[in-house]
Amino acid sequence: MRVFLTGASGFIGSAIVPELVRAGHRVLGLARSDASAEKLAAAGVDVHRGTLTDLDSLRRGAAACDGVIHCAFSHDDFNDYARNCEKDRGAIEALGSALAGSERPLVITAATARFTPGRVSTEDETPDASTGGLRAASEQLAFSFASRGVRVSSLRLPPSVHGDGDYGFVPMLIDIARKTGRSGYIGDGANRWPAVHLLDAARLFLLALEKAPAGARLHAVGDEGVPTRDIAGVIGRKLGLSVEPVPKEHFGWLGGFFGLDTPASSALTQARFGWKPEQPGLLADLEQGTYFARA
């Protein structure tokens, strides 16, 4: 099939592209800049110019394809998470509307975090926006299209999607440690972060596109929950810094995420779709040292 992929030139999208191509699909990738367009063209991807706020462009891209994977998310301002989620809902509305009545697949990206703090969350949990956070509202909106003839599914990612090229939370923690001279964790550091390797997540996006029924929720989780003190421990050892408890404010806005205890399971996803994580876990990936080769 021809697949419209938002975020095609990004960290996750760049790993999804070869999965789609190997499976025989043709990719139409959303590009908001000349640099992104050049990167996609070099990878053999058809280029569709637009942005997450150019809703007409999103509708045209979706309408021209047999299926959609929406993995783009605005990171222009990490401090304005609510606004970024609002943009995400606008994009989902545009994509879903373009596919309505066609029974074509739409895979949207959601988050595992913030369902029932301290308890391992599962795929079958369906929290509302008041308990599940702003990304839960995006998921709710997406699933409203299941009754409008769209084979919509949600692929929930954990706080850490790790691997070469990662520019997310873990590199931020490393940067904070370098700048402050210590590798910190909040409280006793027993709170857990789930994680998944980039390449494992990319394989699951393909499976969701091809196999997930309308209303399916998939968890791309390799590590069910890594204690944050263990993450801080590897960072401290790699940088030669002390590892110690610090106040949440030490991390700025990131402290609100790093202090969460949000373990998540992918047992149902593995049973239902035959997916199994094969790549190194988060701590093993950190130990390999690629995260620390940067200036």
PDB file of C-alpha atoms in Angstrom:
ATOM      1  CA  MET A   1       0.000   0.000   0.000  1.00  0.00           C
ATOM      2  CA  ARG A   2       0.950   3.650  -0.255  1.00  0.00           C
ATOM      3  CA  VAL A   3       1.441   5.026   3.262  1.00  0.00           C
ATOM      4  CA  PHE A   4       1.325   8.653   4.365  1.00  0.00           C
ATOM      5  CA  LEU A   5       3.829   9.063   7.203  1.00  0.00           C
ATOM      6  CA  THR A   6       3.969  12.184   9.338  1.00  0.00           C
ATOM      7  CA  GLY A   7       7.266  12.697  11.143  1.00  0.00           C
ATOM      8  CA  ALA A   8       8.934  10.731   8.357  1.00  0.00           C
ATOM      9  CA  SER A   9      12.298  12.485   8.694  1.00  0.00           C
ATOM     10  CA  GLY A  10      12.356  12.430  12.496  1.00  0.00           C
ATOM     11  CA  PHE A  11      13.952  10.041  14.963  1.00  0.00           C
ATOM     12  CA  ILE A  12      11.139   7.481  14.951  1.00  0.00           C
ATOM     13  CA  GLY A  13       9.903   8.111  11.421  1.00  0.00           C
ATOM     14  CA  SER A  14      13.365   7.521   9.964  1.00  0.00           C
ATOM     15  CA  ALA A  15      13.262   4.005  11.450  1.00  0.00           C
ATOM     16  CA  ILE A  16       9.705   3.336  10.271  1.00  0.00           C
ATOM     17  CA  VAL A  17      10.531   4.172   6.647  1.00  0.00           C
ATOM     18  CA  PRO A  18      12.847   1.177   6.014  1.00  0.00           C
ATOM     19  CA  GLU A  19      10.373  -1.139   7.783  1.00  0.00           C
ATOM     20  CA  LEU A  20       7.646  -0.017   5.400  1.00  0.00           C
ATOM     21  CA  VAL A  21       9.879  -0.293   2.349  1.00  0.00           C
ATOM     22  CA  ARG A  22      11.086  -3.794   3.261  1.00  0.00           C
ATOM     23  CA  ALA A  23       7.448  -4.837   3.584  1.00  0.00           C
ATOM     24  CA  GLY A  24       6.763  -3.646   0.046  1.00  0.00           C
ATOM     25  CA  HIS A  25       4.951  -0.421   0.867  1.00  0.00           C
ATOM     26  CA  ARG A  26       5.510   2.940  -0.796  1.00  0.00           C
ATOM     27  CA  VAL A  27       5.967   5.912   1.515  1.00  0.00           C
ATOM     28  CA  LEU A  28       4.712   9.469   1.162  1.00  0.00           C
ATOM     29  CA  GLY A  29       6.507  11.465   3.826  1.00  0.00           C
ATOM     30  CA  LEU A  30       5.458  14.790   5.321  1.00  0.00           C
ATOM     31  CA  ALA A  31       8.289  17.343   5.165  1.00  0.00           C
ATOM     32  CA  ARG A  32       8.126  20.821   6.640  1.00  0.00           C
ATOM     33  CA  SER A  33      11.556  22.016   5.478  1.00  0.00           C
ATOM     34  CA  ASP A  34      13.906  21.714   2.534  1.00  0.00           C
ATOM     35  CA  ALA A  35      16.339  19.746   4.679  1.00  0.00           C
ATOM     36  CA  SER A  36      13.637  17.229   5.607  1.00  0.00           C
ATOM     37  CA  ALA A  37      12.533  16.959   1.985  1.00  0.00           C
ATOM     38  CA  GLU A  38      16.095  16.267   0.843  1.00  0.00           C
ATOM     39  CA  LYS A  39      16.543  13.609   3.531  1.00  0.00           C
ATOM     40  CA  LEU A  40      13.339  11.846   2.530  1.00  0.00           C
ATOM     41  CA  ALA A  41      14.115  11.981  -1.186  1.00  0.00           C
ATOM     42  CA  ALA A  42      17.545  10.463  -0.530  1.00  0.00           C
ATOM     43  CA  ALA A  43      15.813   7.590   1.286  1.00  0.00           C
ATOM     44  CA  GLY A  44      13.545   6.942  -1.681  1.00  0.00           C
ATOM     45  CA  VAL A  45      10.487   8.499  -0.045  1.00  0.00           C
ATOM     46  CA  ASP A  46       7.940  10.548  -1.984  1.00  0.00           C
ATOM     47  CA  VAL A  47       7.832  14.035  -0.472  1.00  0.00           C
ATOM     48  CA  HIS A  48       4.682  15.835   0.637  1.00  0.00           C
ATOM     49  CA  ARG A  49       5.327  19.360   1.879  1.00  0.00           C
ATOM     50  CA  GLY A  50       3.388  20.631   4.870  1.00  0.00           C
ATOM     51  CA  THR A  51       3.293  20.957   8.641  1.00  0.00           C
ATOM     52  CA  LEU A  52       1.163  19.673  11.517  1.00  0.00           C
ATOM     53  CA  THR A  53      -0.790  22.926  11.505  1.00  0.00           C
ATOM     54  CA  ASP A  54      -1.332  22.919   7.717  1.00  0.00           C
ATOM     55  CA  LEU A  55      -4.507  20.870   7.969  1.00  0.00           C
ATOM     56  CA  ASP A  56      -5.389  21.068   4.271  1.00  0.00           C
ATOM     57  CA  SER A  57      -1.993  19.574   3.448  1.00  0.00           C
ATOM     58  CA  LEU A  58      -2.556  16.753   5.937  1.00  0.00           C
ATOM     59  CA  ARG A  59      -5.950  15.978   4.425  1.00  0.00           C
ATOM     60  CA  ARG A  60      -4.495  15.859   0.925  1.00  0.00           C
ATOM     61  CA  GLY A  61      -1.682  13.554   1.994  1.00  0.00           C
ATOM     62  CA  ALA A  62      -4.047  11.149   3.758  1.00  0.00           C
ATOM     63  CA  ALA A  63      -6.574  11.166   0.919  1.00  0.00           C
ATOM     64  CA  ALA A  64      -3.856  10.242  -1.582  1.00  0.00           C
ATOM     65  CA  CYS A  65      -2.792   7.118   0.335  1.00  0.00           C
ATOM     66  CA  ASP A  66      -4.036   3.698   1.379  1.00  0.00           C
ATOM     67  CA  GLY A  67      -3.121   4.185   5.007  1.00  0.00           C
ATOM     68  CA  VAL A  68      -1.622   6.698   7.456  1.00  0.00           C
ATOM     69  CA  ILE A  69       0.908   6.503  10.271  1.00  0.00           C
ATOM     70  CA  HIS A  70       0.914   9.650  12.374  1.00  0.00           C
ATOM     71  CA  CYS A  71       4.103   9.722  14.448  1.00  0.00           C
ATOM     72  CA  ALA A  72       4.909  13.430  14.269  1.00  0.00           C
ATOM     73  CA  PHE A  73       4.578  15.499  17.426  1.00  0.00           C
ATOM     74  CA  SER A  74       5.548  19.125  17.832  1.00  0.00           C
ATOM     75  CA  HIS A  75       8.623  19.641  20.002  1.00  0.00           C
ATOM     76  CA  ASP A  76       9.161  23.270  19.052  1.00  0.00           C
ATOM     77  CA  ASP A  77       8.550  24.319  22.660  1.00  0.00           C
ATOM     78  CA  PHE A  78       8.923  21.636  25.340  1.00  0.00           C
ATOM     79  CA  ASN A  79       7.576  24.111  27.879  1.00  0.00           C
ATOM     80  CA  ASP A  80       4.202  24.369  26.112  1.00  0.00           C
ATOM     81  CA  TYR A  81       3.101  20.754  26.214  1.00  0.00           C
ATOM     82  CA  ALA A  82      -0.598  21.666  26.224  1.00  0.00           C
ATOM     83  CA  ARG A  83      -0.237  23.616  22.985  1.00  0.00           C
ATOM     84  CA  ASN A  84       1.729  20.771  21.395  1.00  0.00           C
ATOM     85  CA  CYS A  85      -1.061  18.344  22.296  1.00  0.00           C
ATOM     86  CA  GLU A  86      -3.611  20.748  20.834  1.00  0.00           C
ATOM     87  CA  LYS A  87      -1.703  20.678  17.549  1.00  0.00           C
ATOM     88  CA  ASP A  88      -1.704  16.888  17.693  1.00  0.00           C
ATOM     89  CA  ARG A  89      -5.479  16.766  18.057  1.00  0.00           C
ATOM     90  CA  GLY A  90      -5.894  19.120  15.108  1.00  0.00           C
ATOM     91  CA  ALA A  91      -3.712  16.872  12.966  1.00  0.00           C
ATOM     92  CA  ILE A  92      -5.625  13.742  14.032  1.00  0.00           C
ATOM     93  CA  GLU A  93      -8.939  15.407  13.197  1.00  0.00           C
ATOM     94  CA  ALA A  94      -7.661  16.310   9.722  1.00  0.00           C
ATOM     95  CA  LEU A  95      -6.219  12.861   9.003  1.00  0.00           C
ATOM     96  CA  GLY A  96      -9.257  11.013  10.325  1.00  0.00           C
ATOM     97  CA  SER A  97     -11.669  13.181   8.365  1.00  0.00           C
ATOM     98  CA  ALA A  98      -9.785  12.469   5.135  1.00  0.00           C
ATOM     99  CA  LEU A  99     -10.052   8.707   5.727  1.00  0.00           C
ATOM    100  CA  ALA A 100     -13.670   8.631   6.961  1.00  0.00           C
ATOM    101  CA  GLY A 101     -15.798   5.941   5.314  1.00  0.00           C
ATOM    102  CA  SER A 102     -12.845   4.241   3.610  1.00  0.00           C
ATOM    103  CA  GLU A 103     -11.934   1.548   6.195  1.00  0.00           C
ATOM    104  CA  ARG A 104      -8.307   2.531   5.594  1.00  0.00           C
ATOM    105  CA  PRO A 105      -5.866   2.261   8.522  1.00  0.00           C
ATOM    106  CA  LEU A 106      -4.815   5.198  10.665  1.00  0.00           C
ATOM    107  CA  VAL A 107      -2.137   4.530  13.289  1.00  0.00           C
ATOM    108  CA  ILE A 108      -1.699   7.361  15.768  1.00  0.00           C
ATOM    109  CA  THR A 109       1.018   7.740  18.378  1.00  0.00           C
ATOM    110  CA  ALA A 110       0.048   8.014  22.044  1.00  0.00           C
ATOM    111  CA  ALA A 111       1.803   7.594  25.393  1.00  0.00           C
ATOM    112  CA  THR A 112       1.863   4.882  28.051  1.00  0.00           C
ATOM    113  CA  ALA A 113       2.456   7.295  30.912  1.00  0.00           C
ATOM    114  CA  ARG A 114       0.072   8.664  33.500  1.00  0.00           C
ATOM    115  CA  PHE A 115      -2.702   6.107  33.643  1.00  0.00           C
ATOM    116  CA  THR A 116      -2.647   4.760  37.226  1.00  0.00           C
ATOM    117  CA  PRO A 117       0.588   6.003  38.838  1.00  0.00           C
ATOM    118  CA  GLY A 118       2.553   3.249  40.557  1.00  0.00           C
ATOM    119  CA  ARG A 119       0.711   0.374  38.870  1.00  0.00           C
ATOM    120  CA  VAL A 120       1.739  -1.386  35.682  1.00  0.00           C
ATOM    121  CA  SER A 121      -0.521  -0.056  32.925  1.00  0.00           C
ATOM    122  CA  THR A 122      -1.885  -2.339  30.215  1.00  0.00           C
ATOM    123  CA  GLU A 123      -3.200  -1.931  26.700  1.00  0.00           C
ATOM    124  CA  ASP A 124      -6.820  -2.410  27.734  1.00  0.00           C
ATOM    125  CA  GLU A 125      -6.848   0.601  30.040  1.00  0.00           C
ATOM    126  CA  THR A 126      -8.889   3.438  28.601  1.00  0.00           C
ATOM    127  CA  PRO A 127      -8.423   6.468  30.860  1.00  0.00           C
ATOM    128  CA  ASP A 128     -10.211   9.693  30.080  1.00  0.00           C
ATOM    129  CA  ALA A 129      -8.340  12.941  29.591  1.00  0.00           C
ATOM    130  CA  SER A 130      -8.767  13.943  33.245  1.00  0.00           C
ATOM    131  CA  THR A 131      -6.755  10.932  34.476  1.00  0.00           C
ATOM    132  CA  GLY A 132      -4.728   9.983  31.426  1.00  0.00           C
ATOM    133  CA  GLY A 133      -3.254  13.352  30.560  1.00  0.00           C
ATOM    134  CA  LEU A 134      -3.424  15.419  27.397  1.00  0.00           C
ATOM    135  CA  ARG A 135      -2.247  12.618  25.109  1.00  0.00           C
ATOM    136  CA  ALA A 136      -5.262  10.589  26.268  1.00  0.00           C
ATOM    137  CA  ALA A 137      -7.488  13.264  24.730  1.00  0.00           C
ATOM    138  CA  SER A 138      -5.732  12.743  21.391  1.00  0.00           C
ATOM    139  CA  GLU A 139      -6.332   9.009  21.654  1.00  0.00           C
ATOM    140  CA  GLN A 140     -10.010   9.566  22.479  1.00  0.00           C
ATOM    141  CA  LEU A 141     -10.400  11.768  19.428  1.00  0.00           C
ATOM    142  CA  ALA A 142      -8.687   9.224  17.190  1.00  0.00           C
ATOM    143  CA  PHE A 143     -10.938   6.385  18.322  1.00  0.00           C
ATOM    144  CA  SER A 144     -14.031   8.436  17.539  1.00  0.00           C
ATOM    145  CA  PHE A 145     -13.190   7.762  13.887  1.00  0.00           C
ATOM    146  CA  ALA A 146     -13.620   4.014  14.343  1.00  0.00           C
ATOM    147  CA  SER A 147     -17.380   4.547  14.103  1.00  0.00           C
ATOM    148  CA  ARG A 148     -16.838   6.660  10.985  1.00  0.00           C
ATOM    149  CA  GLY A 149     -15.275   3.952   8.874  1.00  0.00           C
ATOM    150  CA  VAL A 150     -11.581   4.321   9.786  1.00  0.00           C
ATOM    151  CA  ARG A 151      -9.466   1.377  10.965  1.00  0.00           C
ATOM    152  CA  VAL A 152      -7.832   3.468  13.646  1.00  0.00           C
ATOM    153  CA  SER A 153      -5.361   2.121  16.204  1.00  0.00           C
ATOM    154  CA  SER A 154      -3.194   3.719  18.852  1.00  0.00           C
ATOM    155  CA  LEU A 155       0.453   2.840  19.394  1.00  0.00           C
ATOM    156  CA  ARG A 156       1.503   3.979  22.849  1.00  0.00           C
ATOM    157  CA  LEU A 157       5.149   4.846  23.329  1.00  0.00           C
ATOM    158  CA  PRO A 158       6.936   4.917  26.719  1.00  0.00           C
ATOM    159  CA  PRO A 159       8.816   7.981  28.005  1.00  0.00           C
ATOM    160  CA  SER A 160      12.080   6.686  26.547  1.00  0.00           C
ATOM    161  CA  VAL A 161      12.372   5.543  22.942  1.00  0.00           C
ATOM    162  CA  HIS A 162      16.106   4.965  22.822  1.00  0.00           C
ATOM    163  CA  GLY A 163      18.729   4.213  20.207  1.00  0.00           C
ATOM    164  CA  ASP A 164      21.222   5.991  17.974  1.00  0.00           C
ATOM    165  CA  GLY A 165      20.038   9.496  17.185  1.00  0.00           C
ATOM    166  CA  ASP A 166      17.836   9.817  20.292  1.00  0.00           C
ATOM    167  CA  TYR A 167      17.265  13.460  21.206  1.00  0.00           C
ATOM    168  CA  GLY A 168      14.576  12.894  23.822  1.00  0.00           C
ATOM    169  CA  PHE A 169      14.465  12.728  27.595  1.00  0.00           C
ATOM    170  CA  VAL A 170      17.589  10.616  28.225  1.00  0.00           C
ATOM    171  CA  PRO A 171      19.941  12.927  26.276  1.00  0.00           C
ATOM    172  CA  MET A 172      18.394  15.808  28.224  1.00  0.00           C
ATOM    173  CA  LEU A 173      19.203  14.041  31.497  1.00  0.00           C
ATOM    174  CA  ILE A 174      22.781  13.546  30.308  1.00  0.00           C
ATOM    175  CA  ASP A 175      23.041  17.218  29.360  1.00  0.00           C
ATOM    176  CA  ILE A 176      21.701  18.319  32.758  1.00  0.00           C
ATOM    177  CA  ALA A 177      24.214  16.050  34.495  1.00  0.00           C
ATOM    178  CA  ARG A 178      27.062  17.561  32.491  1.00  0.00           C
ATOM    179  CA  LYS A 179      25.953  21.102  33.223  1.00  0.00           C
ATOM    180  CA  THR A 180      25.332  20.607  36.947  1.00  0.00           C
ATOM    181  CA  GLY A 181      28.202  18.239  37.695  1.00  0.00           C
ATOM    182  CA  ARG A 182      26.050  15.507  39.226  1.00  0.00           C
ATOM    183  CA  SER A 183      23.703  12.800  38.005  1.00  0.00           C
ATOM    184  CA  GLY A 184      20.485  13.090  39.956  1.00  0.00           C
ATOM    185  CA  TYR A 185      17.290  11.216  40.649  1.00  0.00           C
ATOM    186  CA  ILE A 186      14.176  12.300  42.545  1.00  0.00           C
ATOM    187  CA  GLY A 187      13.303  10.896  45.972  1.00  0.00           C
ATOM    188  CA  ASP A 188      14.679   7.389  46.411  1.00  0.00           C
ATOM    189  CA  GLY A 189      14.822   6.859  42.656  1.00  0.00           C
ATOM    190  CA  ALA A 190      12.612   3.782  42.856  1.00  0.00           C
ATOM    191  CA  ASN A 191      10.064   5.230  40.445  1.00  0.00           C
ATOM    192  CA  ARG A 192      10.088   3.377  37.132  1.00  0.00           C
ATOM    193  CA  TRP A 193      10.289   4.452  33.510  1.00  0.00           C
ATOM    194  CA  PRO A 194       9.228   2.051  30.755  1.00  0.00           C
ATOM    195  CA  ALA A 195      11.332   2.141  27.596  1.00  0.00           C
ATOM    196  CA  VAL A 196      11.650   0.661  24.112  1.00  0.00           C
ATOM    197  CA  HIS A 197      14.385   0.520  21.516  1.00  0.00           C
ATOM    198  CA  LEU A 198      13.746   2.574  18.392  1.00  0.00           C
ATOM    199  CA  LEU A 199      14.010  -0.414  16.046  1.00  0.00           C
ATOM    200  CA  ASP A 200      11.560  -2.493  18.069  1.00  0.00           C
ATOM    201  CA  ALA A 201       9.075   0.388  18.043  1.00  0.00           C
ATOM    202  CA  ALA A 202       9.418   0.788  14.271  1.00  0.00           C
ATOM    203  CA  ARG A 203       8.528  -2.876  13.722  1.00  0.00           C
ATOM    204  CA  LEU A 204       5.409  -2.454  15.817  1.00  0.00           C
ATOM    205  CA  PHE A 205       4.245   0.535  13.778  1.00  0.00           C
ATOM    206  CA  LEU A 206       4.346  -1.709  10.697  1.00  0.00           C
ATOM    207  CA  LEU A 207       2.368  -4.433  12.459  1.00  0.00           C
ATOM    208  CA  ALA A 208      -0.235  -1.906  13.612  1.00  0.00           C
ATOM    209  CA  LEU A 209      -0.651  -0.598  10.073  1.00  0.00           C
ATOM    210  CA  GLU A 210      -1.065  -4.040   8.572  1.00  0.00           C
ATOM    211  CA  LYS A 211      -2.887  -5.980  11.292  1.00  0.00           C
ATOM    212  CA  ALA A 212      -4.431  -3.863  14.037  1.00  0.00           C
ATOM    213  CA  PRO A 213      -8.238  -3.804  14.039  1.00  0.00           C
ATOM    214  CA  ALA A 214     -10.197  -0.626  14.654  1.00  0.00           C
ATOM    215  CA  GLY A 215      -9.958   0.417  18.286  1.00  0.00           C
ATOM    216  CA  ALA A 216      -6.764  -1.522  19.038  1.00  0.00           C
ATOM    217  CA  ARG A 217      -4.295  -0.175  21.578  1.00  0.00           C
ATOM    218  CA  LEU A 218      -0.701  -1.371  21.296  1.00  0.00           C
ATOM    219  CA  HIS A 219       2.106  -0.858  23.809  1.00  0.00           C
ATOM    220  CA  ALA A 220       5.592  -0.491  22.360  1.00  0.00           C
ATOM    221  CA  VAL A 221       7.311  -1.438  25.619  1.00  0.00           C
ATOM    222  CA  GLY A 222      10.577  -3.341  25.928  1.00  0.00           C
ATOM    223  CA  ASP A 223      11.547  -2.481  29.518  1.00  0.00           C
ATOM    224  CA  GLU A 224       8.458  -2.581  31.724  1.00  0.00           C
ATOM    225  CA  GLY A 225       9.979  -0.168  34.212  1.00  0.00           C
ATOM    226  CA  VAL A 226      13.582   0.913  34.778  1.00  0.00           C
ATOM    227  CA  PRO A 227      14.215   2.571  38.176  1.00  0.00           C
ATOM    228  CA  THR A 228      15.291   6.145  37.585  1.00  0.00           C
ATOM    229  CA  ARG A 229      18.172   5.775  40.052  1.00  0.00           C
ATOM    230  CA  ASP A 230      19.575   3.064  37.753  1.00  0.00           C
ATOM    231  CA  ILE A 231      19.354   5.433  34.794  1.00  0.00           C
ATOM    232  CA  ALA A 232      21.113   8.109  36.845  1.00  0.00           C
ATOM    233  CA  GLY A 233      23.680   5.545  37.947  1.00  0.00           C
ATOM    234  CA  VAL A 234      24.780   4.700  34.418  1.00  0.00           C
ATOM    235  CA  ILE A 235      24.881   8.370  33.460  1.00  0.00           C
ATOM    236  CA  GLY A 236      26.973   9.225  36.512  1.00  0.00           C
ATOM    237  CA  ARG A 237      29.415   6.391  35.934  1.00  0.00           C
ATOM    238  CA  LYS A 238      29.835   7.211  32.241  1.00  0.00           C
ATOM    239  CA  LEU A 239      30.470  10.886  32.990  1.00  0.00           C
ATOM    240  CA  GLY A 240      32.529  10.333  36.151  1.00  0.00           C
ATOM    241  CA  LEU A 241      30.004  12.247  38.278  1.00  0.00           C
ATOM    242  CA  SER A 242      28.396  11.661  41.655  1.00  0.00           C
ATOM    243  CA  VAL A 243      24.973  10.016  41.674  1.00  0.00           C
ATOM    244  CA  GLU A 244      22.633  11.481  44.267  1.00  0.00           C
ATOM    245  CA  PRO A 245      19.046  12.477  45.068  1.00  0.00           C
ATOM    246  CA  VAL A 246      18.101  15.971  43.961  1.00  0.00           C
ATOM    247  CA  PRO A 247      14.924  18.080  44.114  1.00  0.00           C
ATOM    248  CA  LYS A 248      12.554  17.899  41.188  1.00  0.00           C
ATOM    249  CA  GLU A 249      13.446  21.490  40.297  1.00  0.00           C
ATOM    250  CA  HIS A 250      16.986  20.326  39.475  1.00  0.00           C
ATOM    251  CA  PHE A 251      15.623  19.074  36.148  1.00  0.00           C
ATOM    252  CA  GLY A 252      13.491  22.091  35.278  1.00  0.00           C
ATOM    253  CA  TRP A 253      10.291  21.161  33.438  1.00  0.00           C
ATOM    254  CA  LEU A 254      11.677  17.644  32.862  1.00  0.00           C
ATOM    255  CA  GLY A 255      11.379  16.966  36.595  1.00  0.00           C
ATOM    256  CA  GLY A 256       7.645  16.554  36.209  1.00  0.00           C
ATOM    257  CA  PHE A 257       8.270  13.573  33.930  1.00  0.00           C
ATOM    258  CA  PHE A 258      11.367  12.100  35.555  1.00  0.00           C
ATOM    259  CA  GLY A 259       9.607  11.879  38.899  1.00  0.00           C
ATOM    260  CA  LEU A 260       6.737   9.745  37.591  1.00  0.00           C
ATOM    261  CA  ASP A 261       6.315   6.070  38.438  1.00  0.00           C
ATOM    262  CA  THR A 262       4.621   4.769  35.290  1.00  0.00           C
ATOM    263  CA  PRO A 263       5.583   1.153  34.507  1.00  0.00           C
ATOM    264  CA  ALA A 264       3.778  -0.363  31.534  1.00  0.00           C
ATOM    265  CA  SER A 265       3.344  -3.841  30.079  1.00  0.00           C
ATOM    266  CA  SER A 266       3.328  -4.983  26.458  1.00  0.00           C
ATOM    267  CA  ALA A 267       2.178  -8.524  27.239  1.00  0.00           C
ATOM    268  CA  LEU A 268      -1.139  -8.153  25.424  1.00  0.00           C
ATOM    269  CA  THR A 269       0.515  -6.554  22.399  1.00  0.00           C
ATOM    270  CA  GLN A 270       2.999  -9.404  22.190  1.00  0.00           C
ATOM    271  CA  ALA A 271       0.247 -12.018  22.444  1.00  0.00           C
ATOM    272  CA  ARG A 272      -2.090 -10.342  19.974  1.00  0.00           C
ATOM    273  CA  PHE A 273       0.364  -9.294  17.286  1.00  0.00           C
ATOM    274  CA  GLY A 274       3.341 -11.631  17.636  1.00  0.00           C
ATOM    275  CA  TRP A 275       5.658  -8.723  18.410  1.00  0.00           C
ATOM    276  CA  LYS A 276       8.587  -9.223  20.743  1.00  0.00           C
ATOM    277  CA  PRO A 277      11.330  -6.737  21.684  1.00  0.00           C
ATOM    278  CA  GLU A 278      14.642  -7.919  20.246  1.00  0.00           C
ATOM    279  CA  GLN A 279      16.980  -4.959  20.725  1.00  0.00           C
ATOM    280  CA  PRO A 280      18.982  -3.984  23.843  1.00  0.00           C
ATOM    281  CA  GLY A 281      17.118  -2.502  26.782  1.00  0.00           C
ATOM    282  CA  LEU A 282      17.633   1.071  27.954  1.00  0.00           C
ATOM    283  CA  LEU A 283      20.423   0.421  30.456  1.00  0.00           C
ATOM    284  CA  ALA A 284      22.298  -1.833  28.014  1.00  0.00           C
ATOM    285  CA  ASP A 285      21.949   0.823  25.327  1.00  0.00           C
ATOM    286  CA  LEU A 286      23.375   3.434  27.673  1.00  0.00           C
ATOM    287  CA  GLU A 287      26.238   1.120  28.603  1.00  0.00           C
ATOM    288  CA  GLN A 288      27.255   0.832  24.961  1.00  0.00           C
ATOM    289  CA  GLY A 289      28.332   4.424  25.171  1.00  0.00           C
ATOM    290  CA  THR A 290      26.881   5.973  22.016  1.00  0.00           C
ATOM    291  CA  TYR A 291      24.917   8.434  24.154  1.00  0.00           C
ATOM    292  CA  PHE A 292      28.156   9.781  25.608  1.00  0.00           C
ATOM    293  CA  ALA A 293      30.092  10.267  22.384  1.00  0.00           C
ATOM    294  CA  ARG A 294      28.546  13.685  21.821  1.00  0.00           C
ATOM    295  CA  ALA A 295      30.173  16.962  22.639  1.00  0.00           C
TER     296      ALA A 295
END
